[in-house]
Amino acid sequence: MDYIFIIVGLIGLFFGGEALVRGSVGIAKRLGMSSLLIGLTVVGFGTSTPELLVSVQAALADVPAIAIGNIVGSNIANILLIGGLTCLVWPIRVSGATLKRDTAVMIAAAAVLVPIFMTGQMGRLTGFILLAGLIGYLVWAYLQPGDAADEDVDGAANAVKAVFIQNGPGHIP
């Protein structure tokens, strides 16, 4: 019975992720915003909500190691696993300015956690500082969205089909 729940959950995740991406692209087009900014907000928060709930439940249950492990493990999986697998499927193009900004923020966020983790204590002040950093970053990203390659989903899908038809499924440009 557990295997059935796992399979149904994975199928639900697939279709939910598909709907989230298509809906996010639609929002970006309707509002005239960059897909990168929509990815940072709608998709980023949407996919992080389950992790947030796990961490809050762990904190309420007085099991902080689960919350911290969830934070660290999620970031490792997002950067290395998701980034790596996504690039294997299709190359990701990002401009130099966007890459520099987002890389700097990622490194700064990790660097901020080092002294916090060394104290062994994460309180409300830490929470306010981290949330202020998130809000500051989102405002910065909104005001200076960079030059991320914004491709529409249908155009990208047609390009993939054309490559497969022309070169076979083993060729990735």
Tab-separated table of N, CA and C in Angstrom:
chain	number	residue	atom	x	y	z
A	1	MET	N	0.822	-1.191	0.000
A	1	MET	CA	0.000	0.000	0.000
A	1	MET	C	0.871	1.261	0.000
A	2	ASP	N	2.017	1.238	0.713
A	2	ASP	CA	2.910	2.393	0.757
A	2	ASP	C	3.450	2.724	-0.630
A	3	TYR	N	3.740	1.689	-1.430
A	3	TYR	CA	4.262	1.923	-2.766
A	3	TYR	C	3.238	2.644	-3.640
A	4	ILE	N	1.984	2.321	-3.451
A	4	ILE	CA	0.931	2.985	-4.220
A	4	ILE	C	0.893	4.475	-3.871
A	5	PHE	N	1.017	4.797	-2.573
A	5	PHE	CA	1.033	6.205	-2.157
A	5	PHE	C	2.233	6.939	-2.750
A	6	ILE	N	3.377	6.281	-2.789
A	6	ILE	CA	4.576	6.901	-3.368
A	6	ILE	C	4.366	7.167	-4.857
A	7	ILE	N	3.843	6.208	-5.577
A	7	ILE	CA	3.621	6.363	-7.020
A	7	ILE	C	2.591	7.459	-7.285
A	8	VAL	N	1.483	7.427	-6.542
A	8	VAL	CA	0.454	8.463	-6.718
A	8	VAL	C	1.031	9.841	-6.376
A	9	GLY	N	1.851	9.916	-5.320
A	9	GLY	CA	2.474	11.182	-4.947
A	9	GLY	C	3.408	11.699	-6.025
A	10	LEU	N	4.210	10.823	-6.617
A	10	LEU	CA	5.120	11.235	-7.688
A	10	LEU	C	4.357	11.703	-8.920
A	11	ILE	N	3.278	11.010	-9.250
A	11	ILE	CA	2.446	11.433	-10.386
A	11	ILE	C	1.841	12.808	-10.092
A	12	GLY	N	1.345	12.985	-8.865
A	12	GLY	CA	0.799	14.282	-8.472
A	12	GLY	C	1.837	15.388	-8.534
A	13	LEU	N	3.068	15.086	-8.099
A	13	LEU	CA	4.150	16.071	-8.173
A	13	LEU	C	4.451	16.451	-9.620
A	14	PHE	N	4.456	15.471	-10.496
A	14	PHE	CA	4.739	15.752	-11.908
A	14	PHE	C	3.713	16.701	-12.487
A	15	PHE	N	2.436	16.366	-12.336
A	15	PHE	CA	1.387	17.205	-12.913
A	15	PHE	C	1.278	18.548	-12.188
A	16	GLY	N	1.504	18.558	-10.880
A	16	GLY	CA	1.494	19.816	-10.136
A	16	GLY	C	2.625	20.728	-10.570
A	17	GLY	N	3.811	20.159	-10.778
A	17	GLY	CA	4.954	20.945	-11.255
A	17	GLY	C	4.717	21.501	-12.642
A	18	GLU	N	4.128	20.685	-13.502
A	18	GLU	CA	3.802	21.135	-14.855
A	18	GLU	C	2.824	22.310	-14.807
A	19	ALA	N	1.793	22.197	-13.988
A	19	ALA	CA	0.802	23.265	-13.858
A	19	ALA	C	1.435	24.522	-13.261
A	20	LEU	N	2.318	24.347	-12.276
A	20	LEU	CA	2.985	25.487	-11.651
A	20	LEU	C	3.841	26.247	-12.652
A	21	VAL	N	4.592	25.536	-13.468
A	21	VAL	CA	5.458	26.195	-14.454
A	21	VAL	C	4.627	26.905	-15.514
A	22	ARG	N	3.639	26.233	-16.061
A	22	ARG	CA	2.805	26.857	-17.102
A	22	ARG	C	2.041	28.060	-16.547
A	23	GLY	N	1.508	27.930	-15.336
A	23	GLY	CA	0.798	29.045	-14.719
A	23	GLY	C	1.720	30.215	-14.445
A	24	SER	N	2.932	29.918	-14.013
A	24	SER	CA	3.904	30.981	-13.730
A	24	SER	C	4.314	31.726	-14.987
A	25	VAL	N	4.503	30.995	-16.068
A	25	VAL	CA	4.844	31.638	-17.338
A	25	VAL	C	3.676	32.514	-17.798
A	26	GLY	N	2.454	32.023	-17.609
A	26	GLY	CA	1.276	32.809	-17.969
A	26	GLY	C	1.185	34.093	-17.157
A	27	ILE	N	1.460	34.010	-15.861
A	27	ILE	CA	1.452	35.197	-14.995
A	27	ILE	C	2.509	36.191	-15.467
A	28	ALA	N	3.705	35.685	-15.760
A	28	ALA	CA	4.794	36.560	-16.202
A	28	ALA	C	4.412	37.300	-17.477
A	29	LYS	N	3.810	36.584	-18.432
A	29	LYS	CA	3.432	37.218	-19.696
A	29	LYS	C	2.331	38.250	-19.474
A	30	ARG	N	1.319	37.886	-18.674
A	30	ARG	CA	0.198	38.793	-18.442
A	30	ARG	C	0.638	40.063	-17.737
A	31	LEU	N	1.554	39.944	-16.784
A	31	LEU	CA	2.003	41.105	-16.025
A	31	LEU	C	3.179	41.820	-16.678
A	32	GLY	N	3.716	41.237	-17.748
A	32	GLY	CA	4.862	41.839	-18.421
A	32	GLY	C	6.131	41.776	-17.578
A	33	MET	N	6.229	40.780	-16.712
A	33	MET	CA	7.403	40.624	-15.843
A	33	MET	C	8.330	39.561	-16.422
A	34	SER	N	9.560	39.592	-15.978
A	34	SER	CA	10.511	38.599	-16.461
A	34	SER	C	10.200	37.241	-15.845
A	35	SER	N	10.440	36.200	-16.616
A	35	SER	CA	10.230	34.842	-16.121
A	35	SER	C	11.150	34.539	-14.941
A	36	LEU	N	12.339	35.169	-14.925
A	36	LEU	CA	13.264	34.972	-13.810
A	36	LEU	C	12.638	35.455	-12.508
A	37	LEU	N	12.022	36.636	-12.539
A	37	LEU	CA	11.414	37.176	-11.321
A	37	LEU	C	10.233	36.320	-10.874
A	38	ILE	N	9.431	35.852	-11.813
A	38	ILE	CA	8.316	34.970	-11.461
A	38	ILE	C	8.864	33.668	-10.884
A	39	GLY	N	9.962	33.177	-11.447
A	39	GLY	CA	10.593	31.963	-10.907
A	39	GLY	C	11.069	32.166	-9.480
A	40	LEU	N	11.626	33.349	-9.200
A	40	LEU	CA	12.103	33.643	-7.848
A	40	LEU	C	10.959	33.701	-6.846
A	41	THR	N	9.816	34.163	-7.290
A	41	THR	CA	8.713	34.367	-6.347
A	41	THR	C	7.715	33.210	-6.387
A	42	VAL	N	6.911	33.145	-7.438
A	42	VAL	CA	5.827	32.163	-7.486
A	42	VAL	C	6.363	30.727	-7.424
A	43	VAL	N	7.285	30.393	-8.306
A	43	VAL	CA	7.805	29.026	-8.341
A	43	VAL	C	8.667	28.748	-7.114
A	44	GLY	N	9.543	29.690	-6.776
A	44	GLY	CA	10.419	29.498	-5.617
A	44	GLY	C	9.648	29.289	-4.329
A	45	PHE	N	8.675	30.152	-4.076
A	45	PHE	CA	7.881	30.011	-2.851
A	45	PHE	C	6.966	28.796	-2.928
A	46	GLY	N	6.410	28.539	-4.111
A	46	GLY	CA	5.522	27.383	-4.262
A	46	GLY	C	6.229	26.066	-3.981
A	47	THR	N	7.440	25.934	-4.475
A	47	THR	CA	8.170	24.682	-4.255
A	47	THR	C	8.806	24.618	-2.869
A	48	SER	N	8.961	25.764	-2.223
A	48	SER	CA	9.556	25.773	-0.884
A	48	SER	C	8.530	25.625	0.234
A	49	THR	N	7.261	25.743	-0.078
A	49	THR	CA	6.227	25.655	0.955
A	49	THR	C	6.258	24.327	1.713
A	50	PRO	N	6.386	23.173	1.042
A	50	PRO	CA	6.452	21.920	1.814
A	50	PRO	C	7.662	21.892	2.767
A	51	GLU	N	8.795	22.427	2.316
A	51	GLU	CA	9.984	22.466	3.177
A	51	GLU	C	9.751	23.384	4.371
A	52	LEU	N	9.080	24.508	4.126
A	52	LEU	CA	8.753	25.432	5.213
A	52	LEU	C	7.875	24.747	6.251
A	53	LEU	N	6.872	24.019	5.788
A	53	LEU	CA	5.976	23.331	6.716
A	53	LEU	C	6.716	22.266	7.534
A	54	VAL	N	7.609	21.537	6.891
A	54	VAL	CA	8.396	20.530	7.612
A	54	VAL	C	9.264	21.194	8.672
A	55	SER	N	9.916	22.291	8.317
A	55	SER	CA	10.795	22.976	9.270
A	55	SER	C	10.007	23.577	10.426
A	56	VAL	N	8.846	24.161	10.145
A	56	VAL	CA	8.014	24.726	11.222
A	56	VAL	C	7.524	23.616	12.144
A	57	GLN	N	7.068	22.515	11.569
A	57	GLN	CA	6.616	21.387	12.393
A	57	GLN	C	7.754	20.833	13.242
A	58	ALA	N	8.947	20.755	12.666
A	58	ALA	CA	10.107	20.273	13.419
A	58	ALA	C	10.433	21.217	14.567
A	59	ALA	N	10.370	22.519	14.318
A	59	ALA	CA	10.643	23.495	15.373
A	59	ALA	C	9.596	23.395	16.486
A	60	LEU	N	8.330	23.256	16.096
A	60	LEU	CA	7.264	23.128	17.099
A	60	LEU	C	7.375	21.833	17.895
A	61	ALA	N	7.909	20.787	17.271
A	61	ALA	CA	8.085	19.505	17.948
A	61	ALA	C	9.407	19.447	18.716
A	62	ASP	N	10.124	20.579	18.755
A	62	ASP	CA	11.414	20.673	19.457
A	62	ASP	C	12.450	19.690	18.907
A	63	VAL	N	12.501	19.616	17.567
A	63	VAL	CA	13.501	18.797	16.877
A	63	VAL	C	14.219	19.705	15.869
A	64	PRO	N	15.046	20.627	16.370
A	64	PRO	CA	15.670	21.606	15.476
A	64	PRO	C	16.618	20.986	14.450
A	65	ALA	N	17.180	19.829	14.743
A	65	ALA	CA	18.100	19.203	13.788
A	65	ALA	C	17.389	18.868	12.477
A	66	ILE	N	16.113	18.503	12.559
A	66	ILE	CA	15.350	18.227	11.336
A	66	ILE	C	15.187	19.510	10.524
A	67	ALA	N	14.874	20.610	11.193
A	67	ALA	CA	14.696	21.887	10.495
A	67	ALA	C	15.992	22.317	9.809
A	68	ILE	N	17.106	22.252	10.520
A	68	ILE	CA	18.397	22.654	9.944
A	68	ILE	C	18.803	21.701	8.824
A	69	GLY	N	18.638	20.416	9.053
A	69	GLY	CA	18.953	19.434	8.007
A	69	GLY	C	18.110	19.647	6.761
A	70	ASN	N	16.865	20.012	6.959
A	70	ASN	CA	15.974	20.291	5.838
A	70	ASN	C	16.474	21.496	5.040
A	71	ILE	N	16.894	22.534	5.736
A	71	ILE	CA	17.396	23.750	5.072
A	71	ILE	C	18.658	23.439	4.263
A	72	VAL	N	19.613	22.816	4.913
A	72	VAL	CA	20.892	22.535	4.255
A	72	VAL	C	20.712	21.516	3.129
A	73	GLY	N	19.991	20.436	3.411
A	73	GLY	CA	19.779	19.397	2.402
A	73	GLY	C	19.015	19.901	1.198
A	74	SER	N	18.025	20.743	1.436
A	74	SER	CA	17.235	21.300	0.344
A	74	SER	C	18.092	22.168	-0.563
A	75	ASN	N	18.950	22.986	0.028
A	75	ASN	CA	19.813	23.846	-0.785
A	75	ASN	C	20.828	23.043	-1.581
A	76	ILE	N	21.383	22.018	-0.976
A	76	ILE	CA	22.323	21.167	-1.703
A	76	ILE	C	21.616	20.487	-2.864
A	77	ALA	N	20.422	19.939	-2.600
A	77	ALA	CA	19.668	19.274	-3.669
A	77	ALA	C	19.271	20.256	-4.761
A	78	ASN	N	18.835	21.447	-4.388
A	78	ASN	CA	18.422	22.428	-5.398
A	78	ASN	C	19.581	22.852	-6.281
A	79	ILE	N	20.722	23.120	-5.681
A	79	ILE	CA	21.849	23.627	-6.459
A	79	ILE	C	22.506	22.518	-7.280
A	80	LEU	N	22.829	21.427	-6.628
A	80	LEU	CA	23.603	20.388	-7.318
A	80	LEU	C	22.726	19.404	-8.103
A	81	LEU	N	21.677	18.885	-7.475
A	81	LEU	CA	20.843	17.879	-8.140
A	81	LEU	C	19.941	18.509	-9.198
A	82	ILE	N	19.144	19.476	-8.789
A	82	ILE	CA	18.198	20.085	-9.724
A	82	ILE	C	18.941	20.868	-10.800
A	83	GLY	N	19.935	21.648	-10.405
A	83	GLY	CA	20.721	22.381	-11.398
A	83	GLY	C	21.413	21.448	-12.368
A	84	GLY	N	22.028	20.399	-11.857
A	84	GLY	CA	22.742	19.452	-12.712
A	84	GLY	C	21.832	18.703	-13.661
A	85	LEU	N	20.727	18.165	-13.150
A	85	LEU	CA	19.809	17.414	-14.003
A	85	LEU	C	19.148	18.318	-15.041
A	86	THR	N	18.800	19.533	-14.643
A	86	THR	CA	18.181	20.462	-15.586
A	86	THR	C	19.142	20.769	-16.733
A	87	CYS	N	20.398	21.009	-16.424
A	87	CYS	CA	21.383	21.309	-17.470
A	87	CYS	C	21.660	20.107	-18.365
A	88	LEU	N	21.499	18.896	-17.831
A	88	LEU	CA	21.651	17.714	-18.671
A	88	LEU	C	20.516	17.602	-19.683
A	89	VAL	N	19.315	18.020	-19.278
A	89	VAL	CA	18.164	17.953	-20.168
A	89	VAL	C	18.229	19.049	-21.221
A	90	TRP	N	18.524	20.281	-20.775
A	90	TRP	CA	18.581	21.410	-21.701
A	90	TRP	C	19.509	22.463	-21.122
A	91	PRO	N	20.446	22.986	-21.905
A	91	PRO	CA	21.364	24.006	-21.386
A	91	PRO	C	20.605	25.249	-20.907
A	92	ILE	N	21.073	25.847	-19.835
A	92	ILE	CA	20.453	27.038	-19.281
A	92	ILE	C	21.310	28.234	-19.644
A	93	ARG	N	20.681	29.252	-20.250
A	93	ARG	CA	21.404	30.470	-20.616
A	93	ARG	C	21.042	31.569	-19.629
A	94	VAL	N	22.046	32.163	-19.035
A	94	VAL	CA	21.839	33.275	-18.110
A	94	VAL	C	22.902	34.313	-18.418
A	95	SER	N	22.504	35.594	-18.362
A	95	SER	CA	23.458	36.652	-18.676
A	95	SER	C	24.493	36.789	-17.568
A	96	GLY	N	25.589	37.429	-17.875
A	96	GLY	CA	26.651	37.635	-16.902
A	96	GLY	C	26.202	38.434	-15.697
A	97	ALA	N	25.414	39.503	-15.915
A	97	ALA	CA	24.974	40.358	-14.805
A	97	ALA	C	24.073	39.589	-13.846
A	98	THR	N	23.146	38.839	-14.397
A	98	THR	CA	22.238	38.064	-13.553
A	98	THR	C	23.004	36.988	-12.796
A	99	LEU	N	23.898	36.327	-13.487
A	99	LEU	CA	24.681	35.271	-12.864
A	99	LEU	C	25.531	35.819	-11.726
A	100	LYS	N	26.153	36.965	-11.939
A	100	LYS	CA	26.979	37.575	-10.889
A	100	LYS	C	26.130	37.955	-9.683
A	101	ARG	N	24.978	38.590	-9.921
A	101	ARG	CA	24.114	39.009	-8.815
A	101	ARG	C	23.619	37.807	-8.013
A	102	ASP	N	23.074	36.822	-8.702
A	102	ASP	CA	22.479	35.693	-8.003
A	102	ASP	C	23.531	34.814	-7.328
A	103	THR	N	24.681	34.676	-7.944
A	103	THR	CA	25.766	33.923	-7.316
A	103	THR	C	26.250	34.637	-6.062
A	104	ALA	N	26.391	35.951	-6.136
A	104	ALA	CA	26.818	36.724	-4.969
A	104	ALA	C	25.815	36.592	-3.826
A	105	VAL	N	24.538	36.634	-4.138
A	105	VAL	CA	23.514	36.511	-3.099
A	105	VAL	C	23.527	35.103	-2.502
A	106	MET	N	23.692	34.086	-3.340
A	106	MET	CA	23.753	32.707	-2.840
A	106	MET	C	24.935	32.523	-1.887
A	107	ILE	N	26.087	33.031	-2.271
A	107	ILE	CA	27.278	32.912	-1.426
A	107	ILE	C	27.102	33.715	-0.141
A	108	ALA	N	26.534	34.913	-0.253
A	108	ALA	CA	26.308	35.743	0.939
A	108	ALA	C	25.332	35.072	1.899
A	109	ALA	N	24.275	34.466	1.365
A	109	ALA	CA	23.303	33.780	2.225
A	109	ALA	C	23.965	32.616	2.966
A	110	ALA	N	24.804	31.859	2.266
A	110	ALA	CA	25.511	30.762	2.917
A	110	ALA	C	26.500	31.290	3.955
A	111	ALA	N	27.176	32.395	3.623
A	111	ALA	CA	28.151	32.979	4.557
A	111	ALA	C	27.474	33.520	5.808
A	112	VAL	N	26.278	34.056	5.676
A	112	VAL	CA	25.537	34.558	6.841
A	112	VAL	C	25.192	33.411	7.785
A	113	LEU	N	24.932	32.241	7.227
A	113	LEU	CA	24.557	31.098	8.065
A	113	LEU	C	25.726	30.541	8.878
A	114	VAL	N	26.945	30.734	8.414
A	114	VAL	CA	28.096	30.169	9.124
A	114	VAL	C	28.179	30.687	10.562
A	115	PRO	N	28.219	31.994	10.799
A	115	PRO	CA	28.289	32.447	12.196
A	115	PRO	C	27.024	32.105	12.985
A	116	ILE	N	25.888	32.102	12.302
A	116	ILE	CA	24.641	31.740	12.988
A	116	ILE	C	24.712	30.298	13.465
A	117	PHE	N	25.160	29.397	12.604
A	117	PHE	CA	25.274	27.992	12.986
A	117	PHE	C	26.338	27.795	14.064
A	118	MET	N	27.405	28.609	14.013
A	118	MET	CA	28.482	28.466	15.001
A	118	MET	C	28.008	28.826	16.412
A	119	THR	N	27.041	29.751	16.505
A	119	THR	CA	26.519	30.107	17.832
A	119	THR	C	25.632	29.010	18.387
A	120	GLY	N	25.089	28.183	17.492
A	120	GLY	CA	24.219	27.105	17.943
A	120	GLY	C	22.833	27.599	18.327
A	121	GLN	N	22.523	28.832	18.005
A	121	GLN	CA	21.236	29.408	18.402
A	121	GLN	C	20.652	30.212	17.245
A	122	MET	N	19.428	29.897	16.879
A	122	MET	CA	18.713	30.678	15.869
A	122	MET	C	17.420	31.157	16.519
A	123	GLY	N	17.350	32.457	16.806
A	123	GLY	CA	16.179	33.008	17.467
A	123	GLY	C	15.381	33.908	16.550
A	124	ARG	N	14.498	34.678	17.144
A	124	ARG	CA	13.634	35.571	16.367
A	124	ARG	C	14.441	36.646	15.637
A	125	LEU	N	15.474	37.172	16.288
A	125	LEU	CA	16.300	38.185	15.632
A	125	LEU	C	16.923	37.617	14.357
A	126	THR	N	17.421	36.400	14.439
A	126	THR	CA	17.991	35.747	13.260
A	126	THR	C	16.934	35.614	12.177
A	127	GLY	N	15.727	35.214	12.578
A	127	GLY	CA	14.632	35.083	11.622
A	127	GLY	C	14.317	36.398	10.925
A	128	PHE	N	14.271	37.484	11.708
A	128	PHE	CA	14.006	38.800	11.121
A	128	PHE	C	15.120	39.205	10.157
A	129	ILE	N	16.361	38.948	10.530
A	129	ILE	CA	17.496	39.291	9.655
A	129	ILE	C	17.422	38.509	8.344
A	130	LEU	N	17.151	37.220	8.433
A	130	LEU	CA	17.082	36.397	7.224
A	130	LEU	C	15.903	36.805	6.345
A	131	LEU	N	14.749	37.084	6.944
A	131	LEU	CA	13.595	37.532	6.157
A	131	LEU	C	13.843	38.894	5.520
A	132	ALA	N	14.515	39.790	6.245
A	132	ALA	CA	14.863	41.103	5.677
A	132	ALA	C	15.795	40.923	4.483
A	133	GLY	N	16.732	39.983	4.593
A	133	GLY	CA	17.618	39.698	3.463
A	133	GLY	C	16.851	39.190	2.255
A	134	LEU	N	15.874	38.324	2.486
A	134	LEU	CA	15.050	37.815	1.385
A	134	LEU	C	14.260	38.939	0.729
A	135	ILE	N	13.623	39.767	1.532
A	135	ILE	CA	12.840	40.877	0.987
A	135	ILE	C	13.745	41.838	0.223
A	136	GLY	N	14.911	42.139	0.778
A	136	GLY	CA	15.859	43.012	0.091
A	136	GLY	C	16.283	42.441	-1.248
A	137	TYR	N	16.559	41.163	-1.285
A	137	TYR	CA	16.972	40.522	-2.533
A	137	TYR	C	15.846	40.568	-3.566
A	138	LEU	N	14.617	40.267	-3.152
A	138	LEU	CA	13.494	40.281	-4.087
A	138	LEU	C	13.251	41.680	-4.651
A	139	VAL	N	13.381	42.699	-3.808
A	139	VAL	CA	13.232	44.078	-4.287
A	139	VAL	C	14.341	44.395	-5.283
A	140	TRP	N	15.560	44.025	-4.948
A	140	TRP	CA	16.708	44.247	-5.834
A	140	TRP	C	16.487	43.532	-7.176
A	141	ALA	N	16.049	42.277	-7.129
A	141	ALA	CA	15.822	41.515	-8.358
A	141	ALA	C	14.702	42.132	-9.188
A	142	TYR	N	13.686	42.679	-8.523
A	142	TYR	CA	12.582	43.313	-9.244
A	142	TYR	C	13.040	44.607	-9.916
A	143	LEU	N	13.831	45.401	-9.202
A	143	LEU	CA	14.276	46.684	-9.741
A	143	LEU	C	15.336	46.525	-10.818
A	144	GLN	N	16.167	45.497	-10.711
A	144	GLN	CA	17.207	45.228	-11.705
A	144	GLN	C	17.136	43.764	-12.107
A	145	PRO	N	16.173	43.403	-12.978
A	145	PRO	CA	15.962	41.991	-13.277
A	145	PRO	C	17.084	41.328	-14.059
A	146	GLY	N	18.031	42.058	-14.589
A	146	GLY	CA	19.111	41.450	-15.356
A	146	GLY	C	18.655	41.145	-16.767
A	147	ASP	N	19.451	40.366	-17.455
A	147	ASP	CA	19.162	40.042	-18.850
A	147	ASP	C	18.972	38.552	-19.040
A	148	ALA	N	18.272	37.911	-18.123
A	148	ALA	CA	18.055	36.465	-18.249
A	148	ALA	C	17.341	36.172	-19.553
A	149	ALA	N	17.716	35.083	-20.172
A	149	ALA	CA	17.088	34.710	-21.435
A	149	ALA	C	15.651	34.302	-21.166
A	150	ASP	N	14.701	35.129	-21.607
A	150	ASP	CA	13.281	34.841	-21.444
A	150	ASP	C	12.761	34.211	-22.725
A	151	GLU	N	12.513	32.934	-22.660
A	151	GLU	CA	11.957	32.249	-23.811
A	151	GLU	C	10.564	31.804	-23.447
A	152	ASP	N	9.656	31.854	-24.415
A	152	ASP	CA	8.337	31.348	-24.072
A	152	ASP	C	8.361	29.827	-24.130
A	153	VAL	N	7.494	29.211	-23.358
A	153	VAL	CA	7.503	27.759	-23.193
A	153	VAL	C	7.223	27.058	-24.508
A	154	ASP	N	6.252	27.560	-25.302
A	154	ASP	CA	5.931	26.919	-26.568
A	154	ASP	C	7.100	27.006	-27.547
A	155	GLY	N	7.775	28.151	-27.580
A	155	GLY	CA	8.930	28.300	-28.460
A	155	GLY	C	10.044	27.344	-28.080
A	156	ALA	N	10.284	27.188	-26.781
A	156	ALA	CA	11.313	26.254	-26.313
A	156	ALA	C	10.936	24.822	-26.647
A	157	ALA	N	9.660	24.485	-26.461
A	157	ALA	CA	9.203	23.122	-26.763
A	157	ALA	C	9.359	22.830	-28.250
A	158	ASN	N	9.029	23.803	-29.108
A	158	ASN	CA	9.188	23.603	-30.546
A	158	ASN	C	10.648	23.457	-30.931
A	159	ALA	N	11.532	24.202	-30.260
A	159	ALA	CA	12.965	24.089	-30.536
A	159	ALA	C	13.472	22.693	-30.171
A	160	VAL	N	13.011	22.166	-29.044
A	160	VAL	CA	13.414	20.816	-28.621
A	160	VAL	C	12.941	19.790	-29.644
A	161	LYS	N	11.688	19.909	-30.076
A	161	LYS	CA	11.150	18.970	-31.073
A	161	LYS	C	11.966	19.032	-32.356
A	162	ALA	N	12.320	20.241	-32.785
A	162	ALA	CA	13.086	20.398	-34.019
A	162	ALA	C	14.455	19.735	-33.906
A	163	VAL	N	15.105	19.873	-32.751
A	163	VAL	CA	16.419	19.258	-32.547
A	163	VAL	C	16.301	17.739	-32.593
A	164	PHE	N	15.267	17.200	-31.913
A	164	PHE	CA	15.084	15.753	-31.906
A	164	PHE	C	14.788	15.213	-33.291
A	165	ILE	N	13.956	15.921	-34.045
A	165	ILE	CA	13.608	15.476	-35.388
A	165	ILE	C	14.830	15.535	-36.287
A	166	GLN	N	15.605	16.613	-36.167
A	166	GLN	CA	16.756	16.822	-37.036
A	166	GLN	C	17.931	15.912	-36.678
A	167	ASN	N	18.219	15.764	-35.370
A	167	ASN	CA	19.462	15.099	-34.961
A	167	ASN	C	19.246	13.806	-34.174
A	168	GLY	N	18.035	13.497	-33.837
A	168	GLY	CA	17.777	12.323	-33.006
A	168	GLY	C	17.789	12.690	-31.539
A	169	PRO	N	17.151	11.861	-30.693
A	169	PRO	CA	16.996	12.201	-29.290
A	169	PRO	C	18.289	12.241	-28.485
A	170	GLY	N	19.357	11.722	-28.974
A	170	GLY	CA	20.615	11.716	-28.217
A	170	GLY	C	21.385	13.007	-28.300
A	171	HIS	N	20.965	13.922	-29.174
A	171	HIS	CA	21.706	15.168	-29.386
A	171	HIS	C	21.127	16.277	-28.523
A	172	ILE	N	21.978	16.878	-27.709
A	172	ILE	CA	21.581	18.055	-26.936
A	172	ILE	C	22.563	19.150	-27.279
A	173	PRO	N	22.036	20.273	-27.790
A	173	PRO	CA	22.945	21.341	-28.241
A	173	PRO	C	23.742	21.930	-27.096
